[in-house]
Structure formats: C-alpha cells, structure tokens
mmCIF file of C-alpha atoms in Angstrom:
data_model
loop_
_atom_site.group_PDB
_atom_site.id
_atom_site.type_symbol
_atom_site.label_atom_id
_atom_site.label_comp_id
_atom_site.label_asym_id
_atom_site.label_seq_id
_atom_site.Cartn_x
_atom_site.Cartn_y
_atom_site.Cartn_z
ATOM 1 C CA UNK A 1 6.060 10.891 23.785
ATOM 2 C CA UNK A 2 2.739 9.425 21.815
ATOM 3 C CA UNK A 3 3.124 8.898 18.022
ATOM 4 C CA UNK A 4 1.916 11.934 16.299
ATOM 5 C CA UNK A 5 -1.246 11.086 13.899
ATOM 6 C CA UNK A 6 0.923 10.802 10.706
ATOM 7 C CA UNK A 7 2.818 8.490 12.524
ATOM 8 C CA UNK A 8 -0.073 6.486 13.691
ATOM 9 C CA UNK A 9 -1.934 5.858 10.264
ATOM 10 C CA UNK A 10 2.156 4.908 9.036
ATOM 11 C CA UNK A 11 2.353 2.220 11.843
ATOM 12 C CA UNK A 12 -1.620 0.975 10.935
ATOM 13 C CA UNK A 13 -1.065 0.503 7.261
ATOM 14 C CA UNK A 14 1.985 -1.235 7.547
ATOM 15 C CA UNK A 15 0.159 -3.478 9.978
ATOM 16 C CA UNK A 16 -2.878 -4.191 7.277
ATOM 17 C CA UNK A 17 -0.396 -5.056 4.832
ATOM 18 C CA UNK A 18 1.502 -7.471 7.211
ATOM 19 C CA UNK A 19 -1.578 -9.018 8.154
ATOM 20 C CA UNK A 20 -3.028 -9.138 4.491
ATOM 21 C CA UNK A 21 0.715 -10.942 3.562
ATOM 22 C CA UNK A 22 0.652 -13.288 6.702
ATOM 23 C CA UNK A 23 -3.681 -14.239 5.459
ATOM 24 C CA UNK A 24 -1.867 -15.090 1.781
ATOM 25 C CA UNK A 25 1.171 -16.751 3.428
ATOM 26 C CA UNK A 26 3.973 -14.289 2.688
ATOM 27 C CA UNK A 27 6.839 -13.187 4.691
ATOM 28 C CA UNK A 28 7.538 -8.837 5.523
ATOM 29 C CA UNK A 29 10.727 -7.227 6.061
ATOM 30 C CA UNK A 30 11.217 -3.574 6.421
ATOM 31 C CA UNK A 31 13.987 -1.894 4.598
ATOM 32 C CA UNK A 32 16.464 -0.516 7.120
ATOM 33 C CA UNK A 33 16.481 2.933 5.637
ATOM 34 C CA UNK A 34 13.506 4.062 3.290
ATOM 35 C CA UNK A 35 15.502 6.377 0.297
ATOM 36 C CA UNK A 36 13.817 4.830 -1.893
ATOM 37 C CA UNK A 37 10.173 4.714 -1.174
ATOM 38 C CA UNK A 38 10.127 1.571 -0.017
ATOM 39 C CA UNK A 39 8.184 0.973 2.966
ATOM 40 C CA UNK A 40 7.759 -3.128 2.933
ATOM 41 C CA UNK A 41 8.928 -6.207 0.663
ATOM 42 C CA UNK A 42 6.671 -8.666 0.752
ATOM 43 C CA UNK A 43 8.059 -12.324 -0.852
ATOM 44 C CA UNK A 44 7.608 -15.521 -1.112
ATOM 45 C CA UNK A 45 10.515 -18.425 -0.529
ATOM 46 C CA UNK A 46 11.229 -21.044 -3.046
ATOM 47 C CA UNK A 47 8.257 -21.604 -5.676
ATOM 48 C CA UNK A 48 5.032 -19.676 -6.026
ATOM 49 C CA UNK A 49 2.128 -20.297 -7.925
ATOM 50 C CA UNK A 50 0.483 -23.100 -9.886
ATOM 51 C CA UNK A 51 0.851 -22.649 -13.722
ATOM 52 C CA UNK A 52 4.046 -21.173 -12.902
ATOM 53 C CA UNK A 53 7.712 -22.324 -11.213
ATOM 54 C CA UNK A 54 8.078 -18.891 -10.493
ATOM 55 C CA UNK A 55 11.105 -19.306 -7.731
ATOM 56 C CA UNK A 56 11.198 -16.448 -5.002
ATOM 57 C CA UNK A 57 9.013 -13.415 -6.088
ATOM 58 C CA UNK A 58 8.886 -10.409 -4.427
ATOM 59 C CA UNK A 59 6.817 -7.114 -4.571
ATOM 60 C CA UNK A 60 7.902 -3.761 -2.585
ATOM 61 C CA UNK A 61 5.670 -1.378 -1.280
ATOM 62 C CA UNK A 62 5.363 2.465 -0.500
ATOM 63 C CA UNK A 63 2.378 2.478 2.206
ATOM 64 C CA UNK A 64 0.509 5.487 2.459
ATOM 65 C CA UNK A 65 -2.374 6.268 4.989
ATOM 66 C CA UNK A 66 -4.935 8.877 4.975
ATOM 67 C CA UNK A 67 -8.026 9.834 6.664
ATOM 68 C CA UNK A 68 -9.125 12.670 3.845
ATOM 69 C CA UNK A 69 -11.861 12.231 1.513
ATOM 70 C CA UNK A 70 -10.133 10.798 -2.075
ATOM 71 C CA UNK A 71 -13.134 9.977 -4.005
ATOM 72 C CA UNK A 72 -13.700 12.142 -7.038
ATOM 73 C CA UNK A 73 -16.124 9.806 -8.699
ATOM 74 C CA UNK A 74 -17.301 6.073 -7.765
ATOM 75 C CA UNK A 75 -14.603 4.691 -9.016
ATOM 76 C CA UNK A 76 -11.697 6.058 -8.588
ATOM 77 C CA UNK A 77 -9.782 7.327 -5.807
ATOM 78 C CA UNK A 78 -7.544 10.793 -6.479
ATOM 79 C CA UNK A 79 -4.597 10.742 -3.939
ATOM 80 C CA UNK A 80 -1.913 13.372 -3.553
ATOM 81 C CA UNK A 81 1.570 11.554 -3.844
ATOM 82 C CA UNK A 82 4.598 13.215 -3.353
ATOM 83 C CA UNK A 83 6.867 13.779 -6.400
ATOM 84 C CA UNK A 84 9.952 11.817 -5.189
ATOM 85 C CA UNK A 85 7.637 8.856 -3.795
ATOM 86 C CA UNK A 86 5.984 9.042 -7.664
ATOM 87 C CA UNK A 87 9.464 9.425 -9.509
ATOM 88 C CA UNK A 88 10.411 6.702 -7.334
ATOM 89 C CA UNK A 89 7.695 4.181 -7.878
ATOM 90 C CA UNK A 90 7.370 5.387 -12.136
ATOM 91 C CA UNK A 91 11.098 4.004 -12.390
ATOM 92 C CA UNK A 92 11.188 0.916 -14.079
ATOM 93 C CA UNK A 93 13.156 -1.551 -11.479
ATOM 94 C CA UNK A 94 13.847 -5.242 -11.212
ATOM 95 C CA UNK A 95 11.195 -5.945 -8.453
ATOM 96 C CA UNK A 96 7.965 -4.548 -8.860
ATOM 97 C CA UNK A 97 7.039 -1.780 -7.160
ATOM 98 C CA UNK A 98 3.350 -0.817 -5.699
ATOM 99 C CA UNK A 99 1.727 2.104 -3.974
ATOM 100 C CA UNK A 100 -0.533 0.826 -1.303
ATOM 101 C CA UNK A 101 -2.912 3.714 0.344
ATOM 102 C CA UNK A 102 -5.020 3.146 3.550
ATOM 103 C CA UNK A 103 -7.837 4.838 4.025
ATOM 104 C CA UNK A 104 -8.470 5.197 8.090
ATOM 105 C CA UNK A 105 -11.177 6.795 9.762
ATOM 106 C CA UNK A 106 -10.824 10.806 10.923
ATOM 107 C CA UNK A 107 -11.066 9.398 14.428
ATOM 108 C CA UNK A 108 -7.921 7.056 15.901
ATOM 109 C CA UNK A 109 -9.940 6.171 18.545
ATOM 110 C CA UNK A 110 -12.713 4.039 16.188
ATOM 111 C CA UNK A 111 -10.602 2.431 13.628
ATOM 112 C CA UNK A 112 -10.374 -0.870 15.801
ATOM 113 C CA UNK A 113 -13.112 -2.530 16.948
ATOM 114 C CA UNK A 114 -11.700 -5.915 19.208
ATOM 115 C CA UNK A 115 -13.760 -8.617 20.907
ATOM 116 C CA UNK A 116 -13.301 -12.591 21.506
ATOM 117 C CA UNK A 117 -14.338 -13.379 18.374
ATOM 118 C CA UNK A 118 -12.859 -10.558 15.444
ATOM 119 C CA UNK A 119 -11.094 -7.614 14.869
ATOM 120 C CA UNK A 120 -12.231 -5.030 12.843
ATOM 121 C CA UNK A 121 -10.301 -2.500 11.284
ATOM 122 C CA UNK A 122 -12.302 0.477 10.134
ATOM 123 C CA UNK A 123 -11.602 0.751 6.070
ATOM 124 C CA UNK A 124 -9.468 -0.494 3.287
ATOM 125 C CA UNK A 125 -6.083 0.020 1.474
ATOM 126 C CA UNK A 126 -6.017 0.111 -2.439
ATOM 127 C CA UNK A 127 -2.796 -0.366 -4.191
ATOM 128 C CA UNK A 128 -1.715 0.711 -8.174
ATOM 129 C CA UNK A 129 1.218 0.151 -10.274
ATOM 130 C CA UNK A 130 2.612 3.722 -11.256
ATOM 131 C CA UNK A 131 5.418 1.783 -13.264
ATOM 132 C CA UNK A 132 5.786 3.299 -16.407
ATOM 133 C CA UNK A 133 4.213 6.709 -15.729
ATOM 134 C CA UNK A 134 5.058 9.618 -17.297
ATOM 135 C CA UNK A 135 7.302 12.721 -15.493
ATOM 136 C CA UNK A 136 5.826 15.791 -14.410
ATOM 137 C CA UNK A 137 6.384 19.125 -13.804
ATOM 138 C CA UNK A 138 5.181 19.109 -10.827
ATOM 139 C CA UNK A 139 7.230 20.388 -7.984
ATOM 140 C CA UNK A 140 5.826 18.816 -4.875
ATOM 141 C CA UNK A 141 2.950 16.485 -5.382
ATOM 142 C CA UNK A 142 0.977 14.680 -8.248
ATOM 143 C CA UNK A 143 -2.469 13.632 -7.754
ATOM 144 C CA UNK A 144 -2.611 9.749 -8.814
ATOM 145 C CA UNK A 145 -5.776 7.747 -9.267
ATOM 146 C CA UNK A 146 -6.184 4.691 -7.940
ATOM 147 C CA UNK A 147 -9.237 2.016 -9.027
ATOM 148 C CA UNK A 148 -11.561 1.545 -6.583
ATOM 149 C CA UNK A 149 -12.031 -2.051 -7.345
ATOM 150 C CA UNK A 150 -7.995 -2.808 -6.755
ATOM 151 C CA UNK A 151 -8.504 -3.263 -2.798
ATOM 152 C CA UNK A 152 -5.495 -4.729 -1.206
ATOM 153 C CA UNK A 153 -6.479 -7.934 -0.034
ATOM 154 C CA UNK A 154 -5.404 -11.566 -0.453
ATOM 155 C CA UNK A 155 -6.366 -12.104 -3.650
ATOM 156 C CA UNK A 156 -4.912 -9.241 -4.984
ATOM 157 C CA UNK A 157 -1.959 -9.849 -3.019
ATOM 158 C CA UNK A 158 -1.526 -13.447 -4.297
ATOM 159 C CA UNK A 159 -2.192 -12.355 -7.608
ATOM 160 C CA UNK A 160 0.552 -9.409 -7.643
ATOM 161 C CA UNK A 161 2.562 -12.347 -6.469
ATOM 162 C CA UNK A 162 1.950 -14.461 -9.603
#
C-alpha cells in the first residue's frame, strides 16, 4: 500500500533535513521510538566550531510538513502544533531541542524537479526554539510562530550547532 500524504510530506522533510545536515557535514540518526517528539538528532563527532572546543554537540528535531497556507503577515509563519509536540519541545532538556516545519507544495507530484545537473525541491523548512515557552490551556493544538527569516539551511544549521 502507497504512503498516505501525511506520510509522504513526514518522509520529505526528514529527507531535507538529512540532506541540509550531510551539505554542513553532520551525521542523522532516527530515534527508535518517537515519545518524545523527537523526529531526528543531528550531531557532530569530536570538536565543532572555531572560537569554540565545543566536543560532540547535538541538536534534536521534531519535523513537521505541511502544504497549508501559514503566512499571517510577511514575516512570520503561524503553524498549528500539537500540544504534546509543544509541551514537549517548551521543556527545558539537556540537548536542545528545535521544531523544524516544511512547507511542500499542495501537489506531490511537483515538489521534485530532477535532471543531470540539480534537484529541486519545491519550498523550504523553517525551524524555532520553543524552549522556554509558556503552558497553555489549550487542549489540542497551539498556533506557534515561526520567523520567516530562520530558514533551515546550512548556515543556520551550523550555527544551531555552535
């Protein structure tokens, strides 16, 4: 049976986010289980960065794809997170913890573009820290907003990393 289209924008995200690690030179794994909204743990072995000796560092991800319209204003996005993925990724933990959102096109069928020469993949992710947050009495979801301008990419990555 074909992945349903949840399951489809899951399996692309987590693919942008292992290729944005591999393009910043960062190893994935994948937790066995995800109880604790966390979808991939990026790190780094032995030291990492150049004003720092920072030895081993490591960032953990929830990954979240959609295809709905999130803008509210130019620059920021407004994205319904469920409450246990927020309560989750509000806790204050050891490793860092980031919520990473795709956005995808409505249509599967154009968000990669291949040839010889490139891939394409149709859209961005943005990621924000929700460390810290406050609770909510929300039962279900919380609507989180997410800068524009923090696009998951390299340098972001590598800085998140630092």
């Amino acid at each position: 049976m074909p992945l349903t289209l949840n399951h489809k924008k899951e399996q692309l995200s987590i693919a942008y986010i292992r290729a944005v690690a591999a393009a910043a030179g960062f190893s994935c794994t994948k937790p066995e289980v995800d109880d604790d909204s966390v979808d991939i743990i990026i790190s780094c072995s032995g030291t990492y960065g150049e004003e720092t000796l920072l030895r081993s560092p490591r960032i953990e991800l929830q990954a979240k794809a959609t295809s709905e319209d999130l803008s509210s204003e130019d620059t920021v996005l407004k994205f319904a997170l469920p409450i246990k993925n927020y309560d989750d990724l509000r806790s204050i933990t050891l490793i860092p913890r980031i919520l990473v959102v795709m956005l995808v096109p409505d249509q599967p069928e154009i968000w990669i573009e291949q040839s010889e020469d490139h891939m394409l993949l149709r859209h961005c992710a943005y990621w924000v820290s929700l460390k810290g947050k406050p609770e909510t009495e929300n039962k279900s979801k919380i609507t989180v907003d997410i800068p524009r301008n923090q696009i998951f990419n390299v340098e972001s990555l590598q800085l998140l990393m630092e």
